[in-house]
CSV table of C-alpha atoms in Angstrom, one decimal:
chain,number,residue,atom,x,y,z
A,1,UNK,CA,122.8,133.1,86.8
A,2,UNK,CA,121.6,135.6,84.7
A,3,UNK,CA,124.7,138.0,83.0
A,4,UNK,CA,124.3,141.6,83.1
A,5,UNK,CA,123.9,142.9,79.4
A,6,UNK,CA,126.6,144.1,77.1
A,7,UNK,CA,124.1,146.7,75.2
A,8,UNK,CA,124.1,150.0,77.2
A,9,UNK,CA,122.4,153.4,76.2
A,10,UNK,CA,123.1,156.8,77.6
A,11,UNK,CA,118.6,157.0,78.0
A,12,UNK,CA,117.7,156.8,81.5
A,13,UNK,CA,114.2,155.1,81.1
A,14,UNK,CA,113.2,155.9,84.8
A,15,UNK,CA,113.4,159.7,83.9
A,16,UNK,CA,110.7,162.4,82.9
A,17,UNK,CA,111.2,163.9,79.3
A,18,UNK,CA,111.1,162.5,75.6
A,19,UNK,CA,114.8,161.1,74.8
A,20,UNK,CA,116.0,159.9,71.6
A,21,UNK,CA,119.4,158.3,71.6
A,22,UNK,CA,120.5,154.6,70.5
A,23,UNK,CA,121.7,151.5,72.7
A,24,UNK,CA,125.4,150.6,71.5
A,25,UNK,CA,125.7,147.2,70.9
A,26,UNK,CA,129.1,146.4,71.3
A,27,UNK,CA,131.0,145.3,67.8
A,28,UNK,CA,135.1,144.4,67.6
A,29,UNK,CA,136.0,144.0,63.7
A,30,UNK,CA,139.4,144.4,62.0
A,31,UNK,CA,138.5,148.5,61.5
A,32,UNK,CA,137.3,149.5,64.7
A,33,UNK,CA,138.8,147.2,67.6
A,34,UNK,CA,136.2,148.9,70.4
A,35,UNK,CA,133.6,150.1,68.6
A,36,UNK,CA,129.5,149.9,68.7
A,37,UNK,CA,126.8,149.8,66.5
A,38,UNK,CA,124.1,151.9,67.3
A,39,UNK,CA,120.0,151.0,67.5
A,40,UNK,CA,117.6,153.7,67.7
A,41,UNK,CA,115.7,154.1,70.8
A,42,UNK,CA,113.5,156.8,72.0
A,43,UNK,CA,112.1,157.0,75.7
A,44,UNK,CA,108.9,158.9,76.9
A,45,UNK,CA,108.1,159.3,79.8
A,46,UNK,CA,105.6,161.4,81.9
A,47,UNK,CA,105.3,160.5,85.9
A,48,UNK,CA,103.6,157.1,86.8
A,49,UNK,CA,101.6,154.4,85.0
A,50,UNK,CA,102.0,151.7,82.7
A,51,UNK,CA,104.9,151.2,80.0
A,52,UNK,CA,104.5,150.1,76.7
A,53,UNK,CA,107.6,148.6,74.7
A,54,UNK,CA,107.1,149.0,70.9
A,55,UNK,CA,109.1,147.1,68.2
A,56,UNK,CA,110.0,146.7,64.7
A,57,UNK,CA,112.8,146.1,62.4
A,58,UNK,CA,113.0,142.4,63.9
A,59,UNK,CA,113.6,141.6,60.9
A,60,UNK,CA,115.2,144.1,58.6
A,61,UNK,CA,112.7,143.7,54.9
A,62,UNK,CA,109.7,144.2,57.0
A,63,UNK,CA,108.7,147.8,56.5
A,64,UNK,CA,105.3,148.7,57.9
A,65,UNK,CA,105.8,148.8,61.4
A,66,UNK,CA,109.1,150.4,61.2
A,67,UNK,CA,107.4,153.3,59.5
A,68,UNK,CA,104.6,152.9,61.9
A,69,UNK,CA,107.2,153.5,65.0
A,70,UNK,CA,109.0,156.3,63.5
A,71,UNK,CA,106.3,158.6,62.5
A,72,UNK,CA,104.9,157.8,66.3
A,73,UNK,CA,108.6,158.4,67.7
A,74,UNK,CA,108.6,162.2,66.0
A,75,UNK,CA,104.6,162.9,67.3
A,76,UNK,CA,104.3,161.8,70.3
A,77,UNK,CA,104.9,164.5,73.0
A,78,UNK,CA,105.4,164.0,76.4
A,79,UNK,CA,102.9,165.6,77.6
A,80,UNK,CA,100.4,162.7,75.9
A,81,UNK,CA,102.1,160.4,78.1
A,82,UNK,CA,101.1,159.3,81.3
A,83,UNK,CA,103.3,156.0,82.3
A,84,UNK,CA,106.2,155.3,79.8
A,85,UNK,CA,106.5,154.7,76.1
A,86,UNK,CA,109.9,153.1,74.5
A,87,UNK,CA,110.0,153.0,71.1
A,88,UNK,CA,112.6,150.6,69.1
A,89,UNK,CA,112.0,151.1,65.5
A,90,UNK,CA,114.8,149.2,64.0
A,91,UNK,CA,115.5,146.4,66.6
A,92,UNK,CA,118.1,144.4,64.3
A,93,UNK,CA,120.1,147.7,63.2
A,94,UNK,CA,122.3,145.3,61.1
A,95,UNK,CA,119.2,143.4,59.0
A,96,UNK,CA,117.6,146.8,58.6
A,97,UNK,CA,120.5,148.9,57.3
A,98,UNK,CA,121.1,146.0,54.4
A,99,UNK,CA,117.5,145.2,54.4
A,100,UNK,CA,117.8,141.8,54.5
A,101,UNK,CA,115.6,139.4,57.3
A,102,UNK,CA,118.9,138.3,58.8
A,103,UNK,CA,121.8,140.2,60.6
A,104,UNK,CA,125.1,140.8,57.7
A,105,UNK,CA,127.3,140.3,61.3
A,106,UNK,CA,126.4,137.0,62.2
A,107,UNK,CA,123.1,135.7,60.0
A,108,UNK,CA,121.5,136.1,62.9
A,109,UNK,CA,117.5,135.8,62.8
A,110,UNK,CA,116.8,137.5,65.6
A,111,UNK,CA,113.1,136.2,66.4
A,112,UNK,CA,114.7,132.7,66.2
A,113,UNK,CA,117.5,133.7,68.9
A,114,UNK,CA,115.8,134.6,71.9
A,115,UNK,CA,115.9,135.0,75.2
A,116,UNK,CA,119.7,135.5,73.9
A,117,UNK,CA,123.4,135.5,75.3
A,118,UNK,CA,124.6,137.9,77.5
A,119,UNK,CA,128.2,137.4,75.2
A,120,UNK,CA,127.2,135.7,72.5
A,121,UNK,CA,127.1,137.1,69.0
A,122,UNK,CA,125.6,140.4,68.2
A,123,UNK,CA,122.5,139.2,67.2
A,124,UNK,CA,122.4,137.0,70.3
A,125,UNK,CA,123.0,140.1,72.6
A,126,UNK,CA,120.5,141.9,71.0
A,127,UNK,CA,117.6,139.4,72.2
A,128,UNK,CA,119.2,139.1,75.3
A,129,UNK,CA,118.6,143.0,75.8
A,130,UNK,CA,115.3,142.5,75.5
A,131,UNK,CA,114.8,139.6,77.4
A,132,UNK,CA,116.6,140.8,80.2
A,133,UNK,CA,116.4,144.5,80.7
A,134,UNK,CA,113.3,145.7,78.8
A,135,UNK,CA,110.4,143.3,78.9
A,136,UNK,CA,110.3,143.1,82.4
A,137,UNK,CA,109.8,146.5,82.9
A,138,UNK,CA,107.2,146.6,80.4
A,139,UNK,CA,103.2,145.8,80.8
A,140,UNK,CA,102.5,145.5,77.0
A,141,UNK,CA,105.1,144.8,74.4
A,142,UNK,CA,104.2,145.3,70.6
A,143,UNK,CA,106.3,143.6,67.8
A,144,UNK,CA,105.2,144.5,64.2
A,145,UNK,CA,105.9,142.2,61.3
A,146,UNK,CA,105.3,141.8,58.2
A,147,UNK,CA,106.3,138.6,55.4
A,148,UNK,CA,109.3,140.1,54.4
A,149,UNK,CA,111.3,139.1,51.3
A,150,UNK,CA,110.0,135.6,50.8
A,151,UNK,CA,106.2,135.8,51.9
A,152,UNK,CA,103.2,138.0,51.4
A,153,UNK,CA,100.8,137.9,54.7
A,154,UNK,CA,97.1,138.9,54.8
A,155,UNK,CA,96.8,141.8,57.2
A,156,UNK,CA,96.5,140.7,61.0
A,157,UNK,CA,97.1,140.6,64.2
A,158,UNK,CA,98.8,137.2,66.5
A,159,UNK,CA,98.8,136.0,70.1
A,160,UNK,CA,100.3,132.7,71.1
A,161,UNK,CA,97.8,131.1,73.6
A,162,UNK,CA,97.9,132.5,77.0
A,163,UNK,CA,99.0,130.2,79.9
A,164,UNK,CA,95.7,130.4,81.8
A,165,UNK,CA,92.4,131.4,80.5
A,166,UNK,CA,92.3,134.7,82.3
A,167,UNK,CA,95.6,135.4,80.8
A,168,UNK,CA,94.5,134.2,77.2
A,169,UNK,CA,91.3,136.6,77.5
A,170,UNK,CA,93.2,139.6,78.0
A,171,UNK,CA,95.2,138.9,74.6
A,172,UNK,CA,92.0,138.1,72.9
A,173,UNK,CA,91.0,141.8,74.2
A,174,UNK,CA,94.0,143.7,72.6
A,175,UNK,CA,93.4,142.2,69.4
A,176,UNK,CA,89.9,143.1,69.4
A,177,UNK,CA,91.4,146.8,70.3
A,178,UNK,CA,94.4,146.5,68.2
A,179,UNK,CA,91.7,146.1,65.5
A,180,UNK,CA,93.4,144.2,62.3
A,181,UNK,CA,90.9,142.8,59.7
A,182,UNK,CA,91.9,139.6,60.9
A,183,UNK,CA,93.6,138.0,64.5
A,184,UNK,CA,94.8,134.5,65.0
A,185,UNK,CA,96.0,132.7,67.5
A,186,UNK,CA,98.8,130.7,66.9
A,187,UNK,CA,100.5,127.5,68.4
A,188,UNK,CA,104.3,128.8,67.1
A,189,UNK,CA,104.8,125.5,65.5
A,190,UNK,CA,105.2,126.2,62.2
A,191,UNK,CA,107.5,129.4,62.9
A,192,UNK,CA,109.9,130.3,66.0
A,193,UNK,CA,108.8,127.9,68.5
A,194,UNK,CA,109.8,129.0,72.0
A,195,UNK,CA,113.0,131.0,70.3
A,196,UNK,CA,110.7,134.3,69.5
A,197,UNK,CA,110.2,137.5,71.5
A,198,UNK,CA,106.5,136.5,71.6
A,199,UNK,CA,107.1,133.5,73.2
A,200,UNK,CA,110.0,134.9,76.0
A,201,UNK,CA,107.2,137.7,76.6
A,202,UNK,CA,104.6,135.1,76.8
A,203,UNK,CA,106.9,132.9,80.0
A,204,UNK,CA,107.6,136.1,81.5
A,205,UNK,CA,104.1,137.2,81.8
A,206,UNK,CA,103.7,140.3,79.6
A,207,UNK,CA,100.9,140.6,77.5
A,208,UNK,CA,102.5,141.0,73.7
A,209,UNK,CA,100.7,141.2,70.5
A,210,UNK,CA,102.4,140.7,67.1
A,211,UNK,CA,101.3,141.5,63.6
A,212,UNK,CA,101.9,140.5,59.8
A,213,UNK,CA,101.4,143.5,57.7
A,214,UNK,CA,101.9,143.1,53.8
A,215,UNK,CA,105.1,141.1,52.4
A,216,UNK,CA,107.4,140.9,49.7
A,217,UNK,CA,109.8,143.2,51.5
A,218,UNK,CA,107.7,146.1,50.4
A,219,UNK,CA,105.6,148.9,51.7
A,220,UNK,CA,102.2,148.2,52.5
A,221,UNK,CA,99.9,151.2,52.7
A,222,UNK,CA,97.2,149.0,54.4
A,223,UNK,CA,99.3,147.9,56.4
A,224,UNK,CA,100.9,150.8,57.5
A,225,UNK,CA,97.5,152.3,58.8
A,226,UNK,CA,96.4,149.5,60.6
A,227,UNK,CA,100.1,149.3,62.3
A,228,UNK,CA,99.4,153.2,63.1
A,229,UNK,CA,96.1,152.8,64.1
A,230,UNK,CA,96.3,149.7,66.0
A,231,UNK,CA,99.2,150.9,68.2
A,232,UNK,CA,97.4,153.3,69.5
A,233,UNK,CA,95.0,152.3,69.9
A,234,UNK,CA,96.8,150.1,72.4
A,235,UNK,CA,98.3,152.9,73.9
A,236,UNK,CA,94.8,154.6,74.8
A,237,UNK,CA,93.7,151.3,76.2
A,238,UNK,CA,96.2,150.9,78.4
A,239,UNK,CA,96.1,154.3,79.5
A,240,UNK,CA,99.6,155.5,78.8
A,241,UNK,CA,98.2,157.8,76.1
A,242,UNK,CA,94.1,158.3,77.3
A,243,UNK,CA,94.0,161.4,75.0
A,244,UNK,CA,95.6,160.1,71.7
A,245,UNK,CA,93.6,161.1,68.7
A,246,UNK,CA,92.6,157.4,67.2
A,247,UNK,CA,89.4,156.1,65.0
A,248,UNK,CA,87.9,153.1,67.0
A,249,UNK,CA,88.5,150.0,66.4
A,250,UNK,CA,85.9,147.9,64.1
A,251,UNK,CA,86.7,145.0,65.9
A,252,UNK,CA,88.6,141.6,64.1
A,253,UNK,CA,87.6,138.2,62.6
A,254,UNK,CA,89.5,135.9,65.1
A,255,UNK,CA,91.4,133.0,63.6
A,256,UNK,CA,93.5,130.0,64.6
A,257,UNK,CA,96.7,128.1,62.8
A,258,UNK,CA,97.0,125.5,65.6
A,259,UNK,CA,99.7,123.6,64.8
A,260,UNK,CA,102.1,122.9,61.7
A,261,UNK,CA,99.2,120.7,59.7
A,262,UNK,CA,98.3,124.0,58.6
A,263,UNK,CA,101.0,124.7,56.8
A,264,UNK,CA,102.0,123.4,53.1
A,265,UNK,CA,105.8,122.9,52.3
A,266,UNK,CA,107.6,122.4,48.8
A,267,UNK,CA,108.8,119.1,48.7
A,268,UNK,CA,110.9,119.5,45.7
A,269,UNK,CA,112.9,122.1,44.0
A,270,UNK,CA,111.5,124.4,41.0
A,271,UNK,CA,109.5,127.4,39.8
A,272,UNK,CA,105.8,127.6,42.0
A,273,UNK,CA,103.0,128.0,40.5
A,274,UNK,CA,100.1,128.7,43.1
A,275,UNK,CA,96.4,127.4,42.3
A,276,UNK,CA,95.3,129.5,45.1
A,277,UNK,CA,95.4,133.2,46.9
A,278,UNK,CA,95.7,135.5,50.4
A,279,UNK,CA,92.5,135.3,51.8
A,280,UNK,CA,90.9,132.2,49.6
A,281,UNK,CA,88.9,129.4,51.4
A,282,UNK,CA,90.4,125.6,50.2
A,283,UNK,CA,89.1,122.2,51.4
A,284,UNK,CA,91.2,119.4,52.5
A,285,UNK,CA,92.8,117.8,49.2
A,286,UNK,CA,92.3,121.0,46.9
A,287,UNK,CA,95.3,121.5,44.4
A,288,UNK,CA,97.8,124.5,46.2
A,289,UNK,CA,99.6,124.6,43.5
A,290,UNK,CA,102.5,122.6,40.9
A,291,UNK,CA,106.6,123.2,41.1
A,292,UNK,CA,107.8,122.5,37.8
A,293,UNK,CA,111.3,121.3,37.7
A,294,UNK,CA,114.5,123.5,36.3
A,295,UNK,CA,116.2,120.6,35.4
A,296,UNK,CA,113.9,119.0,32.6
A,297,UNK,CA,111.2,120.9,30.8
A,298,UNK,CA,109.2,117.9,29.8
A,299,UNK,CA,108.6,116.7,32.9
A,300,UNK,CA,105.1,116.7,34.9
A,301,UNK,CA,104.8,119.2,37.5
A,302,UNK,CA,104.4,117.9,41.0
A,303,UNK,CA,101.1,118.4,42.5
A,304,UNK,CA,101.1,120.1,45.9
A,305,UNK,CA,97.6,119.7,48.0
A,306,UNK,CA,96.1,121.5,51.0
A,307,UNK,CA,96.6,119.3,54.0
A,308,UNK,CA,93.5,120.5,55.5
A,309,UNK,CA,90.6,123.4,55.0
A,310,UNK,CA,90.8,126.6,55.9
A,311,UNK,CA,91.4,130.1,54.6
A,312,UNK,CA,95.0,131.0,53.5
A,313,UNK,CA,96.9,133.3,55.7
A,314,UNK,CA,100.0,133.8,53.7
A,315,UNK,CA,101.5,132.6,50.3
A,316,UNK,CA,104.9,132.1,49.5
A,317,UNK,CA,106.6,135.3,47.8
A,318,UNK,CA,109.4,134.4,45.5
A,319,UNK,CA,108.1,132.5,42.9
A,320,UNK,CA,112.0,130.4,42.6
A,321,UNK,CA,111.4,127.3,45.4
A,322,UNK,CA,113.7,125.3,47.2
A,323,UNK,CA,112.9,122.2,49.3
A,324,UNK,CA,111.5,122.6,52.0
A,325,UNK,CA,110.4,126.3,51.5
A,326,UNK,CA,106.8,127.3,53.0
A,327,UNK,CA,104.1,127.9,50.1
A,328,UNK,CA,101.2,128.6,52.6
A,329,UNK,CA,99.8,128.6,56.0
A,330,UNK,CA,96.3,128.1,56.7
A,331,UNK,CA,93.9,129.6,58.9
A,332,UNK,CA,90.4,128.5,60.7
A,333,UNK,CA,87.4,130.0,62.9
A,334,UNK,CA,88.9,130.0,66.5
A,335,UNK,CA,85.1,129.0,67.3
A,336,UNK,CA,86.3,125.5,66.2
A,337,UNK,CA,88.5,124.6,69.0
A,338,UNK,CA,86.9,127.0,71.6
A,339,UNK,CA,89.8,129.2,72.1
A,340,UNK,CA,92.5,128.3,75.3
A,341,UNK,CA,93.7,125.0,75.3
């Protein structure tokens, strides 16, 4: 039986008007025995048609989409609205505030943690928010990321593969809207499995498209304008902003990571030193890289080599590597597997 959330907001998302408030997210600690913490939250809405739910801050040291949402919170009027817009810039308050990818509450990682717990930890009832009362209201959900602290992402956009081929069309249509340099589709095996608000979007039905933006827990420029641009773009498509003033899109390369062969793990500890770059074409057996140890300065490096070919999506940030830390994931023509499976 599903539980009715904790989370509540004073926003009434089935009324007219622009309404910027937060939901409370209920938070007992030594200081404050009944208090909340608050997420920010702003609801458009204009008469009938479609809604779109827009996220960032899903993890806190990802930056481009949340600046994305919050310059598109303070511009958008009502009256460009037809349907319903709600816009969650900072979904993991907590992570954001000490800009770290995890929750300081719990160490929660909130796109590992979903569909949630009605009464589990605040991280937990966060997801569980979304799962339950936002996403099925919702006929397109956005959820902008970028690398964060400990990778550095080439510029795209990401569907998981749809559960029928009409289905999986459709999300090979918003990318092609959404408009990044570069769209993959991607099994979820070498990330958040069936734990991340793609995936509960993705059983539920509702057409979502993610991103990676930049990395390194900085600001990405690029990145930032495709995040603008690409949203909404979205938002024109689906017709819940038909007058929005947006350059087309150019279209995207589409891409595939199909399962975790594609990625390339440290199997030691040490300092990594990469052999290749974002955006770089390898062949199977190509050198990724060496991880020289901390421990004994004469000794060899260990070799690290691509598992397969393909073109590199994202590289590991920090250059300090611990076992089992991801140094790449790889990327191929979707053309080579035709697409739905």
């Amino acid at each position: 039986m599903t539980m009715t959330s904790r989370i509540w907001t004073p926003i009434d998302y089935e009324r007219d008007g622009k309404f910027s408030d937060c939901l409370r997210l209920p938070h007992s600690t030594d200081k404050s025995a009944y208090g909340w913490i608050p997420i920010p939250i702003v609801s458009i809405k204009n008469g009938d048609g479609p809604t779109a739910l827009l996220i960032a801050g899903n993890h806190g040291d990802e930056y481009e989409g949340q600046l994305a949402l919050r310059k598109l919170a303070r511009d958008l009027r009502q009256e460009d609205v037809s349907g319903r817009v709600i816009i969650i810039p900072s979904l993991n308050f907590p992570a954001v505030k000490a800009g770290r990818r995890v929750s300081p509450l719990d160490e929660g990682n909130l796109n590992r943690l979903f569909p949630g717990k009605a009464n589990g930890t605040p991280t937990e009832m966060i997801a569980h928010y979304i799962s339950e009362v936002l996403l099925p209201i919702a006929d397109l959900a956005v959820d902008l990321h970028s690398g964060g602290f400990s990778l550095d992402y080439i510029q795209c956009a990401l569907i998981r593969y749809g559960r029928i081929p009409r289905e999986h069309q459709k999300l090979l249509d918003l990318m092609q809207v959404f408009g990044a340099p570069v769209s993959f589709v991607s099994s979820g095996d070498g990330g958040g499995g069936a734990t991340t608000l793609n995936a509960v979007a993705g059983e539920l039905g509702v057409p979502i498209i993610t991103t990676e933006l930049g990395g390194g827990a900085t600001l990405s420029l690029a990145g930032l304008e495709i995040a603008e641009n690409g949203v909404k773009r979205l938002l024109k498509h689906i017709g819940v902003a038909p007058n929005i003033l947006v350059p087309p899109s150019s279209g995207t390369e589409l891409m595939e990571v199909p399962n975790r062969d594609f990625f390339v793990y440290a199997d030691a500890d040490g300092i990594f030193e990469p052999a290749a770059s974002i955006g770089q074409t390898v062949v199977k057996g190509d050198l990724a890289g060496r991880l020289y140890s901390l421990d004994d300065p004469v000794r060899d490096p260990l070799e690290i080599r691509f598992p397969q070919s393909g073109r590199i999506a994202c590289t590991r940030f920090p250059s300090l590597t611990s076992r089992g830390d991801c140094l790449f994931s790889l990327m191929r023509p979707l053309a080579l597997s035709g697409g739905h499976r």
